[in-house]
């Protein structure tokens, strides 16, 4: 894997901004302008998480350097949106799938202690969703699971890193809701499978 990290590092160095991805940074221009774009942060999260794992599990210092450079790039992007528009505009952009950006950034913060990493992690917590969990709302239907479960995992990491008990409660609240929801879905799938022999004439 060190060869892969080195090759990616050469690409990042060539671009010279800290950005690293297989798609152009213009996709984030569209994301920030609230224009249609497939979830670019979803992919960025996977790159960040992979680099973090390379540092933690393989002791690869180059991976950590690349990771912090990428995070600096995205910290500046997010701050630019907030400065140019508003914090609300940033929250609105999070209606797209962002993967576990908050989780990987909290984990990075435990290594670097850099307050920018903590702030950026908090800026990827989704208040429009986590707020519902904080008040223990029963109905979270309509929320895409692949989008929101990583946010909950990041919420738990926030609790582990900062000790903010509000974020621990959120995880406990969603687990019971998800268990019920998954049970209902599994029951419906079983009915559909078991009754599939029926035909309507």
Short mmCIF file of N, CA and C in Angstrom, two decimals, residues 24-195:
data_model
loop_
_atom_site.label_atom_id
_atom_site.label_comp_id
_atom_site.label_asym_id
_atom_site.label_seq_id
_atom_site.Cartn_x
_atom_site.Cartn_y
_atom_site.Cartn_z
N UNK A 24 -12.58 16.38 -11.02
CA UNK A 24 -12.09 17.75 -10.84
C UNK A 24 -12.77 18.46 -9.66
N UNK A 25 -12.06 19.43 -9.11
CA UNK A 25 -12.58 20.17 -7.95
C UNK A 25 -13.81 21.01 -8.31
N UNK A 26 -14.07 21.18 -9.60
CA UNK A 26 -15.25 21.94 -10.02
C UNK A 26 -16.55 21.31 -9.53
N UNK A 27 -16.52 20.02 -9.24
CA UNK A 27 -17.73 19.40 -8.69
C UNK A 27 -18.11 20.01 -7.35
N UNK A 28 -17.12 20.49 -6.61
CA UNK A 28 -17.40 21.14 -5.34
C UNK A 28 -17.95 22.55 -5.55
N UNK A 29 -17.60 23.17 -6.67
CA UNK A 29 -18.22 24.46 -7.01
C UNK A 29 -19.72 24.27 -7.15
N UNK A 30 -20.11 23.20 -7.82
CA UNK A 30 -21.53 22.90 -8.01
C UNK A 30 -22.19 22.53 -6.69
N UNK A 31 -21.49 21.73 -5.89
CA UNK A 31 -22.00 21.33 -4.58
C UNK A 31 -22.28 22.55 -3.71
N UNK A 32 -21.33 23.48 -3.69
CA UNK A 32 -21.46 24.67 -2.86
C UNK A 32 -22.49 25.65 -3.40
N UNK A 33 -22.75 25.58 -4.72
CA UNK A 33 -23.76 26.45 -5.33
C UNK A 33 -25.15 25.82 -5.27
N UNK A 34 -25.26 24.68 -4.60
CA UNK A 34 -26.52 23.92 -4.48
C UNK A 34 -27.05 23.57 -5.87
N UNK A 35 -26.15 23.17 -6.74
CA UNK A 35 -26.53 22.72 -8.08
C UNK A 35 -26.42 21.20 -8.13
N UNK A 36 -27.15 20.56 -9.06
CA UNK A 36 -27.12 19.09 -9.12
C UNK A 36 -25.70 18.56 -9.33
N UNK A 37 -25.33 17.64 -8.45
CA UNK A 37 -24.02 16.99 -8.54
C UNK A 37 -24.09 15.73 -7.69
N UNK A 38 -23.49 14.66 -8.19
CA UNK A 38 -23.45 13.46 -7.38
C UNK A 38 -22.47 13.69 -6.23
N UNK A 39 -22.78 13.21 -5.07
CA UNK A 39 -22.10 13.41 -3.80
C UNK A 39 -20.57 13.35 -3.82
N UNK A 40 -19.90 14.47 -4.09
CA UNK A 40 -18.43 14.41 -4.15
C UNK A 40 -17.77 14.16 -2.80
N UNK A 41 -18.38 14.65 -1.71
CA UNK A 41 -17.77 14.43 -0.39
C UNK A 41 -17.82 12.96 0.01
N UNK A 42 -18.76 12.22 -0.54
CA UNK A 42 -18.83 10.78 -0.27
C UNK A 42 -17.52 10.11 -0.68
N UNK A 43 -17.03 10.48 -1.86
CA UNK A 43 -15.77 9.92 -2.36
C UNK A 43 -14.58 10.47 -1.57
N UNK A 44 -14.60 11.75 -1.28
CA UNK A 44 -13.50 12.35 -0.52
C UNK A 44 -13.36 11.69 0.83
N UNK A 45 -14.50 11.38 1.47
CA UNK A 45 -14.43 10.69 2.76
C UNK A 45 -13.67 9.38 2.63
N UNK A 46 -13.91 8.63 1.57
CA UNK A 46 -13.23 7.33 1.41
C UNK A 46 -11.72 7.53 1.26
N UNK A 47 -11.31 8.56 0.54
CA UNK A 47 -9.87 8.83 0.38
C UNK A 47 -9.27 9.23 1.73
N UNK A 48 -9.94 10.13 2.44
CA UNK A 48 -9.45 10.56 3.75
C UNK A 48 -9.35 9.39 4.72
N UNK A 49 -10.39 8.56 4.75
CA UNK A 49 -10.40 7.42 5.68
C UNK A 49 -9.29 6.42 5.33
N UNK A 50 -9.06 6.22 4.03
CA UNK A 50 -7.99 5.31 3.62
C UNK A 50 -6.62 5.82 4.03
N UNK A 51 -6.40 7.12 3.86
CA UNK A 51 -5.12 7.71 4.26
C UNK A 51 -4.95 7.65 5.78
N UNK A 52 -6.03 7.90 6.50
CA UNK A 52 -5.96 7.83 7.96
C UNK A 52 -5.63 6.41 8.42
N UNK A 53 -6.27 5.43 7.79
CA UNK A 53 -5.98 4.03 8.14
C UNK A 53 -4.54 3.66 7.81
N UNK A 54 -4.03 4.18 6.69
CA UNK A 54 -2.63 3.91 6.35
C UNK A 54 -1.69 4.47 7.41
N UNK A 55 -2.04 5.62 7.95
CA UNK A 55 -1.20 6.19 9.01
C UNK A 55 -1.33 5.38 10.30
N UNK A 56 -2.57 5.08 10.70
CA UNK A 56 -2.80 4.41 11.98
C UNK A 56 -2.34 2.96 11.94
N UNK A 57 -2.71 2.24 10.89
CA UNK A 57 -2.46 0.80 10.84
C UNK A 57 -1.09 0.44 10.27
N UNK A 58 -0.57 1.28 9.38
CA UNK A 58 0.70 0.95 8.74
C UNK A 58 1.82 1.91 9.12
N UNK A 59 1.51 2.90 9.95
CA UNK A 59 2.54 3.85 10.38
C UNK A 59 3.09 4.70 9.26
N UNK A 60 2.26 4.95 8.24
CA UNK A 60 2.72 5.69 7.06
C UNK A 60 2.60 7.20 7.31
N UNK A 61 3.75 7.83 7.57
CA UNK A 61 3.77 9.27 7.86
C UNK A 61 3.39 10.10 6.64
N UNK A 62 3.72 9.60 5.45
CA UNK A 62 3.38 10.32 4.21
C UNK A 62 1.86 10.41 4.07
N UNK A 63 1.15 9.35 4.45
CA UNK A 63 -0.31 9.34 4.37
C UNK A 63 -0.90 10.43 5.27
N UNK A 64 -0.34 10.60 6.46
CA UNK A 64 -0.85 11.63 7.37
C UNK A 64 -0.59 13.02 6.80
N UNK A 65 0.56 13.22 6.21
CA UNK A 65 0.87 14.52 5.60
C UNK A 65 -0.11 14.83 4.47
N UNK A 66 -0.40 13.84 3.63
CA UNK A 66 -1.36 14.02 2.54
C UNK A 66 -2.75 14.32 3.08
N UNK A 67 -3.12 13.58 4.11
CA UNK A 67 -4.44 13.74 4.72
C UNK A 67 -4.63 15.15 5.28
N UNK A 68 -3.66 15.63 6.03
CA UNK A 68 -3.80 16.96 6.63
C UNK A 68 -3.80 18.05 5.55
N UNK A 69 -3.08 17.83 4.47
CA UNK A 69 -3.08 18.80 3.37
C UNK A 69 -4.46 18.83 2.70
N UNK A 70 -5.04 17.65 2.49
CA UNK A 70 -6.40 17.58 1.93
C UNK A 70 -7.40 18.29 2.84
N UNK A 71 -7.29 18.03 4.14
CA UNK A 71 -8.23 18.61 5.09
C UNK A 71 -8.08 20.13 5.12
N UNK A 72 -6.85 20.62 5.03
CA UNK A 72 -6.65 22.08 4.93
C UNK A 72 -7.38 22.65 3.73
N UNK A 73 -7.29 21.93 2.60
CA UNK A 73 -7.96 22.38 1.38
C UNK A 73 -9.47 22.49 1.61
N UNK A 74 -10.06 21.47 2.21
CA UNK A 74 -11.51 21.47 2.40
C UNK A 74 -11.93 22.40 3.54
N UNK A 75 -11.09 22.58 4.52
CA UNK A 75 -11.37 23.56 5.56
C UNK A 75 -11.51 24.95 4.93
N UNK A 76 -10.59 25.28 4.04
CA UNK A 76 -10.64 26.59 3.36
C UNK A 76 -11.88 26.71 2.48
N UNK A 77 -12.26 25.63 1.81
CA UNK A 77 -13.46 25.67 0.96
C UNK A 77 -14.70 25.94 1.80
N UNK A 78 -14.85 25.20 2.88
CA UNK A 78 -16.04 25.35 3.72
C UNK A 78 -16.07 26.74 4.35
N UNK A 79 -14.93 27.21 4.83
CA UNK A 79 -14.88 28.55 5.42
C UNK A 79 -15.22 29.62 4.38
N UNK A 80 -14.82 29.39 3.15
CA UNK A 80 -15.15 30.34 2.08
C UNK A 80 -16.66 30.42 1.84
N UNK A 81 -17.33 29.27 1.87
CA UNK A 81 -18.79 29.25 1.70
C UNK A 81 -19.46 30.02 2.84
N UNK A 82 -18.99 29.77 4.06
CA UNK A 82 -19.59 30.43 5.23
C UNK A 82 -19.35 31.93 5.17
N UNK A 83 -18.14 32.33 4.79
CA UNK A 83 -17.81 33.76 4.71
C UNK A 83 -18.56 34.45 3.59
N UNK A 84 -18.61 33.79 2.43
CA UNK A 84 -19.24 34.39 1.25
C UNK A 84 -20.76 34.42 1.36
N UNK A 85 -21.33 33.38 1.94
CA UNK A 85 -22.79 33.27 2.05
C UNK A 85 -23.21 33.30 3.52
N UNK A 86 -23.26 32.11 4.14
CA UNK A 86 -23.66 32.02 5.55
C UNK A 86 -23.45 30.58 6.01
N UNK A 87 -23.52 30.40 7.32
CA UNK A 87 -23.44 29.04 7.86
C UNK A 87 -24.65 28.23 7.42
N UNK A 88 -25.79 28.91 7.28
CA UNK A 88 -27.00 28.22 6.83
C UNK A 88 -26.82 27.65 5.43
N UNK A 89 -26.12 28.40 4.58
CA UNK A 89 -25.86 27.93 3.21
C UNK A 89 -25.02 26.65 3.25
N UNK A 90 -24.05 26.63 4.15
CA UNK A 90 -23.24 25.41 4.29
C UNK A 90 -24.12 24.25 4.74
N UNK A 91 -24.98 24.48 5.75
CA UNK A 91 -25.85 23.39 6.22
C UNK A 91 -26.75 22.90 5.08
N UNK A 92 -27.24 23.80 4.27
CA UNK A 92 -28.09 23.44 3.14
C UNK A 92 -27.35 22.52 2.17
N UNK A 93 -26.08 22.80 1.94
CA UNK A 93 -25.31 21.96 1.02
C UNK A 93 -25.16 20.54 1.54
N UNK A 94 -25.29 20.35 2.86
CA UNK A 94 -25.13 19.01 3.43
C UNK A 94 -26.34 18.12 3.19
N UNK A 95 -27.33 18.62 2.47
CA UNK A 95 -28.45 17.75 2.10
C UNK A 95 -28.03 16.69 1.09
N UNK A 96 -26.84 16.81 0.56
CA UNK A 96 -26.26 15.76 -0.29
C UNK A 96 -25.54 14.76 0.60
N UNK A 97 -25.22 13.61 0.02
CA UNK A 97 -24.52 12.56 0.76
C UNK A 97 -23.06 12.95 0.97
N UNK A 98 -22.62 12.96 2.23
CA UNK A 98 -21.24 13.36 2.54
C UNK A 98 -20.44 12.25 3.20
N UNK A 99 -20.99 11.04 3.22
CA UNK A 99 -20.27 9.94 3.84
C UNK A 99 -20.02 10.22 5.32
N UNK A 100 -18.91 9.71 5.81
CA UNK A 100 -18.56 9.89 7.22
C UNK A 100 -17.53 10.98 7.41
N UNK A 101 -17.72 12.12 6.74
CA UNK A 101 -16.76 13.21 6.86
C UNK A 101 -16.55 13.61 8.31
N UNK A 102 -17.64 13.72 9.08
CA UNK A 102 -17.48 14.13 10.47
C UNK A 102 -16.65 13.10 11.25
N UNK A 103 -16.91 11.82 11.03
CA UNK A 103 -16.20 10.76 11.73
C UNK A 103 -14.70 10.79 11.46
N UNK A 104 -14.32 10.84 10.19
CA UNK A 104 -12.89 10.81 9.86
C UNK A 104 -12.17 12.05 10.38
N UNK A 105 -12.86 13.17 10.41
CA UNK A 105 -12.25 14.41 10.91
C UNK A 105 -12.10 14.40 12.43
N UNK A 106 -13.07 13.84 13.14
CA UNK A 106 -12.91 13.69 14.59
C UNK A 106 -11.75 12.75 14.90
N UNK A 107 -11.65 11.66 14.13
CA UNK A 107 -10.55 10.72 14.34
C UNK A 107 -9.20 11.39 14.05
N UNK A 108 -9.16 12.20 13.01
CA UNK A 108 -7.93 12.92 12.71
C UNK A 108 -7.56 13.87 13.85
N UNK A 109 -8.56 14.54 14.39
CA UNK A 109 -8.33 15.48 15.48
C UNK A 109 -7.68 14.79 16.68
N UNK A 110 -8.04 13.54 16.94
CA UNK A 110 -7.44 12.83 18.07
C UNK A 110 -5.94 12.63 17.87
N UNK A 111 -5.49 12.68 16.63
CA UNK A 111 -4.07 12.51 16.33
C UNK A 111 -3.34 13.86 16.30
N UNK A 112 -3.95 14.84 15.66
CA UNK A 112 -3.26 16.11 15.45
C UNK A 112 -3.51 17.14 16.56
N UNK A 113 -4.68 17.09 17.18
CA UNK A 113 -5.05 18.12 18.15
C UNK A 113 -5.25 19.48 17.53
N UNK A 114 -5.34 19.54 16.20
CA UNK A 114 -5.50 20.80 15.48
C UNK A 114 -6.96 21.26 15.61
N UNK A 115 -7.22 22.43 16.19
CA UNK A 115 -8.60 22.89 16.35
C UNK A 115 -9.35 23.06 15.03
N UNK A 116 -8.62 23.28 13.93
CA UNK A 116 -9.29 23.36 12.62
C UNK A 116 -9.94 22.02 12.26
N UNK A 117 -9.30 20.94 12.63
CA UNK A 117 -9.84 19.62 12.32
C UNK A 117 -11.10 19.36 13.13
N UNK A 118 -11.10 19.81 14.38
CA UNK A 118 -12.29 19.67 15.22
C UNK A 118 -13.43 20.53 14.68
N UNK A 119 -13.14 21.76 14.31
CA UNK A 119 -14.18 22.65 13.79
C UNK A 119 -14.77 22.10 12.49
N UNK A 120 -13.91 21.62 11.60
CA UNK A 120 -14.42 21.10 10.33
C UNK A 120 -15.28 19.86 10.57
N UNK A 121 -14.87 19.02 11.51
CA UNK A 121 -15.69 17.84 11.85
C UNK A 121 -17.08 18.28 12.29
N UNK A 122 -17.14 19.29 13.15
CA UNK A 122 -18.42 19.78 13.65
C UNK A 122 -19.26 20.38 12.52
N UNK A 123 -18.59 20.96 11.55
CA UNK A 123 -19.31 21.55 10.41
C UNK A 123 -19.89 20.49 9.48
N UNK A 124 -19.47 19.23 9.65
CA UNK A 124 -20.06 18.14 8.87
C UNK A 124 -21.07 17.33 9.67
N UNK A 125 -21.31 17.70 10.93
CA UNK A 125 -22.45 17.14 11.66
C UNK A 125 -23.69 17.74 11.03
N UNK A 126 -24.71 16.95 10.82
CA UNK A 126 -25.91 17.43 10.13
C UNK A 126 -26.96 17.84 11.15
N UNK A 127 -27.04 19.13 11.49
CA UNK A 127 -27.99 19.53 12.54
C UNK A 127 -29.44 19.26 12.17
N UNK A 128 -29.78 19.30 10.90
CA UNK A 128 -31.18 19.07 10.51
C UNK A 128 -31.60 17.63 10.78
N UNK A 129 -30.64 16.72 10.85
CA UNK A 129 -30.92 15.31 11.15
C UNK A 129 -30.60 14.99 12.61
N UNK A 130 -29.43 15.39 13.08
CA UNK A 130 -29.04 15.09 14.45
C UNK A 130 -29.95 15.79 15.45
N UNK A 131 -30.50 16.93 15.05
CA UNK A 131 -31.45 17.62 15.92
C UNK A 131 -32.69 16.78 16.19
N UNK A 132 -33.17 16.07 15.16
CA UNK A 132 -34.32 15.19 15.34
C UNK A 132 -34.00 14.07 16.33
N UNK A 133 -32.78 13.57 16.25
CA UNK A 133 -32.38 12.51 17.18
C UNK A 133 -32.22 13.05 18.59
N UNK A 134 -31.74 14.27 18.69
CA UNK A 134 -31.54 14.88 20.01
C UNK A 134 -32.85 15.02 20.76
N UNK A 135 -33.94 15.29 20.03
CA UNK A 135 -35.24 15.42 20.70
C UNK A 135 -36.01 14.09 20.68
N UNK A 136 -35.30 13.05 20.25
CA UNK A 136 -35.85 11.68 20.22
C UNK A 136 -37.12 11.59 19.38
N UNK A 137 -37.08 12.22 18.23
CA UNK A 137 -38.21 12.13 17.31
C UNK A 137 -38.36 10.70 16.82
N UNK A 138 -39.58 10.21 16.83
CA UNK A 138 -39.82 8.82 16.43
C UNK A 138 -39.77 8.63 14.92
N UNK A 139 -40.17 9.65 14.18
CA UNK A 139 -40.29 9.49 12.74
C UNK A 139 -39.09 10.07 12.02
N UNK A 140 -38.21 9.20 11.59
CA UNK A 140 -37.09 9.64 10.76
C UNK A 140 -37.22 9.03 9.37
N UNK A 141 -38.46 8.71 8.99
CA UNK A 141 -38.69 8.17 7.66
C UNK A 141 -38.35 9.22 6.62
N UNK A 142 -37.93 8.76 5.47
CA UNK A 142 -37.59 9.68 4.39
C UNK A 142 -36.12 10.05 4.39
N UNK A 143 -35.38 9.65 5.42
CA UNK A 143 -33.94 9.91 5.45
C UNK A 143 -33.21 8.71 4.87
N UNK A 144 -32.35 8.98 3.91
CA UNK A 144 -31.59 7.94 3.22
C UNK A 144 -30.57 7.33 4.19
N UNK A 145 -30.67 6.01 4.41
CA UNK A 145 -29.83 5.34 5.41
C UNK A 145 -28.34 5.48 5.11
N UNK A 146 -27.94 5.28 3.87
CA UNK A 146 -26.52 5.34 3.52
C UNK A 146 -25.94 6.75 3.72
N UNK A 147 -26.81 7.75 3.68
CA UNK A 147 -26.39 9.12 3.93
C UNK A 147 -26.27 9.41 5.41
N UNK A 148 -27.21 8.90 6.21
CA UNK A 148 -27.34 9.35 7.59
C UNK A 148 -26.71 8.45 8.64
N UNK A 149 -26.59 7.16 8.39
CA UNK A 149 -25.93 6.29 9.38
C UNK A 149 -24.48 6.70 9.60
N UNK A 150 -23.70 7.04 8.54
CA UNK A 150 -22.34 7.52 8.79
C UNK A 150 -22.31 8.80 9.64
N UNK A 151 -23.32 9.66 9.50
CA UNK A 151 -23.38 10.88 10.30
C UNK A 151 -23.57 10.53 11.78
N UNK A 152 -24.37 9.49 12.04
CA UNK A 152 -24.60 9.05 13.42
C UNK A 152 -23.31 8.46 14.00
N UNK A 153 -22.58 7.70 13.19
CA UNK A 153 -21.30 7.15 13.65
C UNK A 153 -20.35 8.30 14.00
N UNK A 154 -20.33 9.33 13.17
CA UNK A 154 -19.53 10.51 13.46
C UNK A 154 -20.00 11.23 14.71
N UNK A 155 -21.31 11.21 14.95
CA UNK A 155 -21.86 11.82 16.15
C UNK A 155 -21.35 11.12 17.39
N UNK A 156 -21.31 9.80 17.34
CA UNK A 156 -20.76 9.04 18.47
C UNK A 156 -19.28 9.36 18.67
N UNK A 157 -18.55 9.50 17.56
CA UNK A 157 -17.13 9.85 17.67
C UNK A 157 -16.98 11.24 18.31
N UNK A 158 -17.90 12.15 17.98
CA UNK A 158 -17.86 13.47 18.61
C UNK A 158 -17.98 13.34 20.13
N UNK A 159 -18.90 12.48 20.56
CA UNK A 159 -19.05 12.24 22.00
C UNK A 159 -17.74 11.69 22.59
N UNK A 160 -17.15 10.71 21.91
CA UNK A 160 -15.93 10.09 22.43
C UNK A 160 -14.77 11.07 22.48
N UNK A 161 -14.73 12.00 21.54
CA UNK A 161 -13.63 12.96 21.47
C UNK A 161 -13.85 14.14 22.41
N UNK A 162 -15.08 14.65 22.47
CA UNK A 162 -15.34 15.89 23.22
C UNK A 162 -16.03 15.66 24.56
N UNK A 163 -16.64 14.49 24.73
CA UNK A 163 -17.38 14.23 25.97
C UNK A 163 -18.76 14.85 25.99
N UNK A 164 -19.21 15.40 24.87
CA UNK A 164 -20.53 16.02 24.78
C UNK A 164 -21.59 14.92 24.81
N UNK A 165 -22.27 14.77 25.95
CA UNK A 165 -23.20 13.65 26.15
C UNK A 165 -24.41 13.72 25.22
N UNK A 166 -24.72 14.89 24.72
CA UNK A 166 -25.85 15.03 23.79
C UNK A 166 -25.66 14.11 22.59
N UNK A 167 -24.43 13.93 22.15
CA UNK A 167 -24.16 13.13 20.97
C UNK A 167 -24.19 11.64 21.27
N UNK A 168 -23.97 11.24 22.49
CA UNK A 168 -24.12 9.85 22.88
C UNK A 168 -25.59 9.47 22.89
N UNK A 169 -26.42 10.34 23.39
CA UNK A 169 -27.87 10.09 23.43
C UNK A 169 -28.41 9.91 22.02
N UNK A 170 -27.90 10.69 21.08
CA UNK A 170 -28.39 10.60 19.71
C UNK A 170 -28.17 9.20 19.16
N UNK A 171 -27.02 8.62 19.43
CA UNK A 171 -26.75 7.29 18.91
C UNK A 171 -27.71 6.28 19.52
N UNK A 172 -27.89 6.36 20.85
CA UNK A 172 -28.78 5.42 21.51
C UNK A 172 -30.19 5.54 20.97
N UNK A 173 -30.62 6.76 20.68
CA UNK A 173 -31.96 7.00 20.18
C UNK A 173 -32.16 6.40 18.79
N UNK A 174 -31.17 6.58 17.93
CA UNK A 174 -31.35 6.08 16.56
C UNK A 174 -31.28 4.57 16.49
N UNK A 175 -30.51 3.94 17.39
CA UNK A 175 -30.38 2.49 17.33
C UNK A 175 -31.75 1.84 17.49
N UNK A 176 -32.53 2.28 18.48
CA UNK A 176 -33.84 1.68 18.69
C UNK A 176 -34.76 1.94 17.51
N UNK A 177 -34.67 3.14 16.93
CA UNK A 177 -35.50 3.46 15.76
C UNK A 177 -35.11 2.62 14.56
N UNK A 178 -33.80 2.46 14.34
CA UNK A 178 -33.34 1.67 13.20
C UNK A 178 -33.66 0.21 13.37
N UNK A 179 -33.53 -0.32 14.58
CA UNK A 179 -33.84 -1.73 14.82
C UNK A 179 -35.30 -1.99 14.48
N UNK A 180 -36.19 -1.08 14.91
CA UNK A 180 -37.61 -1.23 14.59
C UNK A 180 -37.83 -1.15 13.09
N UNK A 181 -37.22 -0.16 12.44
CA UNK A 181 -37.40 0.04 11.00
C UNK A 181 -36.90 -1.15 10.21
N UNK A 182 -35.71 -1.63 10.56
CA UNK A 182 -35.13 -2.79 9.86
C UNK A 182 -36.00 -4.01 10.06
N UNK A 183 -36.54 -4.19 11.27
CA UNK A 183 -37.40 -5.34 11.54
C UNK A 183 -38.64 -5.30 10.67
N UNK A 184 -39.25 -4.12 10.53
CA UNK A 184 -40.44 -3.99 9.69
C UNK A 184 -40.09 -4.29 8.23
N UNK A 185 -38.96 -3.75 7.75
CA UNK A 185 -38.55 -4.00 6.36
C UNK A 185 -38.30 -5.48 6.14
N UNK A 186 -37.62 -6.13 7.07
CA UNK A 186 -37.36 -7.57 6.93
C UNK A 186 -38.65 -8.37 6.92
N UNK A 187 -39.61 -7.97 7.76
CA UNK A 187 -40.91 -8.63 7.79
C UNK A 187 -41.61 -8.48 6.45
N UNK A 188 -41.59 -7.27 5.90
CA UNK A 188 -42.23 -7.04 4.60
C UNK A 188 -41.54 -7.84 3.50
N UNK A 189 -40.20 -7.90 3.55
CA UNK A 189 -39.47 -8.69 2.54
C UNK A 189 -39.86 -10.16 2.63
N UNK A 190 -40.01 -10.67 3.86
CA UNK A 190 -40.38 -12.07 4.04
C UNK A 190 -41.78 -12.34 3.47
N UNK A 191 -42.70 -11.41 3.73
CA UNK A 191 -44.06 -11.57 3.20
C UNK A 191 -44.03 -11.59 1.68
N UNK A 192 -43.26 -10.66 1.09
CA UNK A 192 -43.18 -10.59 -0.36
C UNK A 192 -42.60 -11.88 -0.93
N UNK A 193 -41.53 -12.39 -0.30
CA UNK A 193 -40.89 -13.62 -0.78
C UNK A 193 -41.81 -14.81 -0.59
N UNK A 194 -42.40 -14.93 0.60
CA UNK A 194 -43.24 -16.10 0.90
C UNK A 194 -44.51 -16.11 0.07
N UNK A 195 -45.01 -14.95 -0.34
CA UNK A 195 -46.25 -14.88 -1.08
C UNK A 195 -46.01 -14.68 -2.58
#
